[in-house]
Amino acid sequence: REHVVQSVVNETSLVIPVGFPDGEYPAMTVDSATWRRSDLQTYKDVRVATAGRYLVCWRAQSAAISATASEAGVLLVTDAPAMPARLHLSTIEPERVAPVVISFTTGANRRYDEALEAMQLKIAFVAPSLVEPALRNGSTLSADADHDSLGEADQSTCGKMLLELHSDGSLGFPMPDGCYYNQDGDVWEFYIVFGKKNGLMQSTRYEIVVNVKASVGLGTSTEVIQIWSMDDTVNKRRDILEIGTASVNKAVATSLRVASDPAFDAADGVTVNGGDDPDLLEISDVASSIRFELKSNGSHSIGQGNIFRFFLRPFMQWNVGGACAATCHAHEGSICGTVYCTSSSVTGDLWKANVLRVTLPEGMDPITDAVRHNLEFTSLPPPRGGFFPLRMAAEIQASEGKKPHYVETVGKLLFVQPSCEASLVAPSTGDGGSAPFSGDA
């Protein structure tokens, strides 16, 4: 049959569409036919900006003119299912490295149970000009060529980045096998790798606490973080089970400190004291108290009407309930007055009350670098689990949401004795079995 010349590309190239009109396909018997493939090309990490239907084209040579390409197939790209996610700020002071809580809830996806190999979770900081990730020690991230791929993941990298891991699920947050991080353009991507059959569970809420630096202009309407729950790293490494996109639960302050606005002393603004140990303050297994001295920064005195917030860390361990008690111990020769305390939560969950708040009373002599009142929170129910020695944090605001100043405490480190449960593996049959270890089977 005749074929129409569709176009003339150049002096030596023509484009002729090869095919048959509808209804004119020849009858063919293919019972004994076999396919012979003479060319195979593989492309990895193909990315698109928008889900949709994309044509895959073919041409004889890579350098050939594009007009000689023909359609080889169709690539269908779909969006991963969305999962709820949120980024919860602690302090509202911008340009300050401080902990945040990333929360997300997995969907009812059977792949969480069916995956055979290790799975991983990716946290992408997609708006680095507004939220920049930081390490445990407070420094911002820098490239690390020794820990930027799956094969280089290790637990020490997890320790550099992760402050807390928590889940409301019965099995808790799975222990990571390792972590790594890299940069895609200006977007930092942090990965948590889980062991075989020890990954996330379906239909479960998780929380991750990390340090970030939130910048001026951060509001509640901007997507700043993506959480990718990814499939089997061996058999389905590129597959994504679901993605959560998170904005912050509250904006950073827009009214910032100037001149003589209240501020803590930079070196020892909030000093934890009390107890007999020179370095540590133990929170006992009954109601305890935390006492600390407040000191302002020179002319930046702290006085009546200012709002003091105290952050109990680890965030996910504490729950002081719906109220708290506080006492102000006046500096010698000064007046402090009666203070009242309320509690709240970084994440907004009433059963995780970990922030104590006091509005400084009328008639209080201002806190300066010389007049240093002591504030004490009493009758605090201790966390259910223990934690190693740790610094708390505090924030002073001139008034609600305005001119905040955030610092970590100095002086004594707080801790709670960890509890330990143990069981005896007995050698006799009936008390532990004749083969109590996996290697005995």
Short mmCIF file of N, CA and C in Angstrom, two decimals, residues 125 132-136 138-144 160-161 181-183 188-190 211:
data_model
loop_
_atom_site.label_atom_id
_atom_site.label_comp_id
_atom_site.label_asym_id
_atom_site.label_seq_id
_atom_site.Cartn_x
_atom_site.Cartn_y
_atom_site.Cartn_z
N PHE A 125 12.56 19.12 53.55
CA PHE A 125 12.35 20.50 53.99
C PHE A 125 12.24 21.35 52.73
N GLU A 132 14.60 25.72 58.18
CA GLU A 132 15.88 25.09 57.86
C GLU A 132 16.22 24.05 58.92
N PRO A 133 16.51 22.81 58.52
CA PRO A 133 16.82 21.78 59.51
C PRO A 133 18.15 22.05 60.21
N ALA A 134 18.24 21.59 61.45
CA ALA A 134 19.47 21.77 62.24
C ALA A 134 19.78 20.47 62.97
N LEU A 135 21.01 20.32 63.37
CA LEU A 135 21.45 19.12 64.08
C LEU A 135 21.12 19.24 65.57
N ARG A 136 21.32 18.15 66.27
CA ARG A 136 21.07 18.12 67.72
C ARG A 136 21.86 19.20 68.45
N GLY A 138 22.60 22.10 67.47
CA GLY A 138 22.16 23.44 67.13
C GLY A 138 22.73 23.99 65.84
N SER A 139 23.73 23.35 65.26
CA SER A 139 24.29 23.84 64.01
C SER A 139 23.41 23.41 62.83
N THR A 140 23.38 24.20 61.77
CA THR A 140 22.59 23.86 60.60
C THR A 140 23.32 22.80 59.77
N LEU A 141 22.59 22.15 58.87
CA LEU A 141 23.15 21.03 58.12
C LEU A 141 24.18 21.49 57.11
N SER A 142 25.13 20.61 56.86
CA SER A 142 26.09 20.78 55.77
C SER A 142 26.27 19.43 55.11
N ALA A 143 26.72 19.44 53.88
CA ALA A 143 26.85 18.20 53.11
C ALA A 143 27.79 17.23 53.80
N ASP A 144 27.43 15.93 53.77
CA ASP A 144 28.25 14.87 54.35
C ASP A 144 28.31 13.74 53.34
N LYS A 160 22.52 12.36 65.36
CA LYS A 160 22.87 13.76 65.10
C LYS A 160 21.65 14.62 64.83
N MET A 161 20.59 13.99 64.32
CA MET A 161 19.43 14.74 63.85
C MET A 161 18.20 14.58 64.74
N TYR A 181 21.28 11.68 54.94
CA TYR A 181 20.63 12.88 54.42
C TYR A 181 21.43 13.43 53.25
N ASN A 182 20.74 14.13 52.36
CA ASN A 182 21.38 14.74 51.21
C ASN A 182 20.57 15.97 50.80
N GLN A 183 20.99 16.58 49.72
CA GLN A 183 20.35 17.82 49.28
C GLN A 183 19.98 17.70 47.81
N TRP A 188 16.72 20.11 51.62
CA TRP A 188 17.35 19.06 52.42
C TRP A 188 16.37 17.89 52.58
N GLU A 189 16.89 16.66 52.40
CA GLU A 189 16.09 15.45 52.54
C GLU A 189 16.75 14.53 53.57
N PHE A 190 16.00 14.20 54.61
CA PHE A 190 16.51 13.36 55.69
C PHE A 190 15.75 12.04 55.67
N ASN A 211 15.44 19.58 65.56
CA ASN A 211 15.73 21.01 65.64
C ASN A 211 15.56 21.65 64.26
#
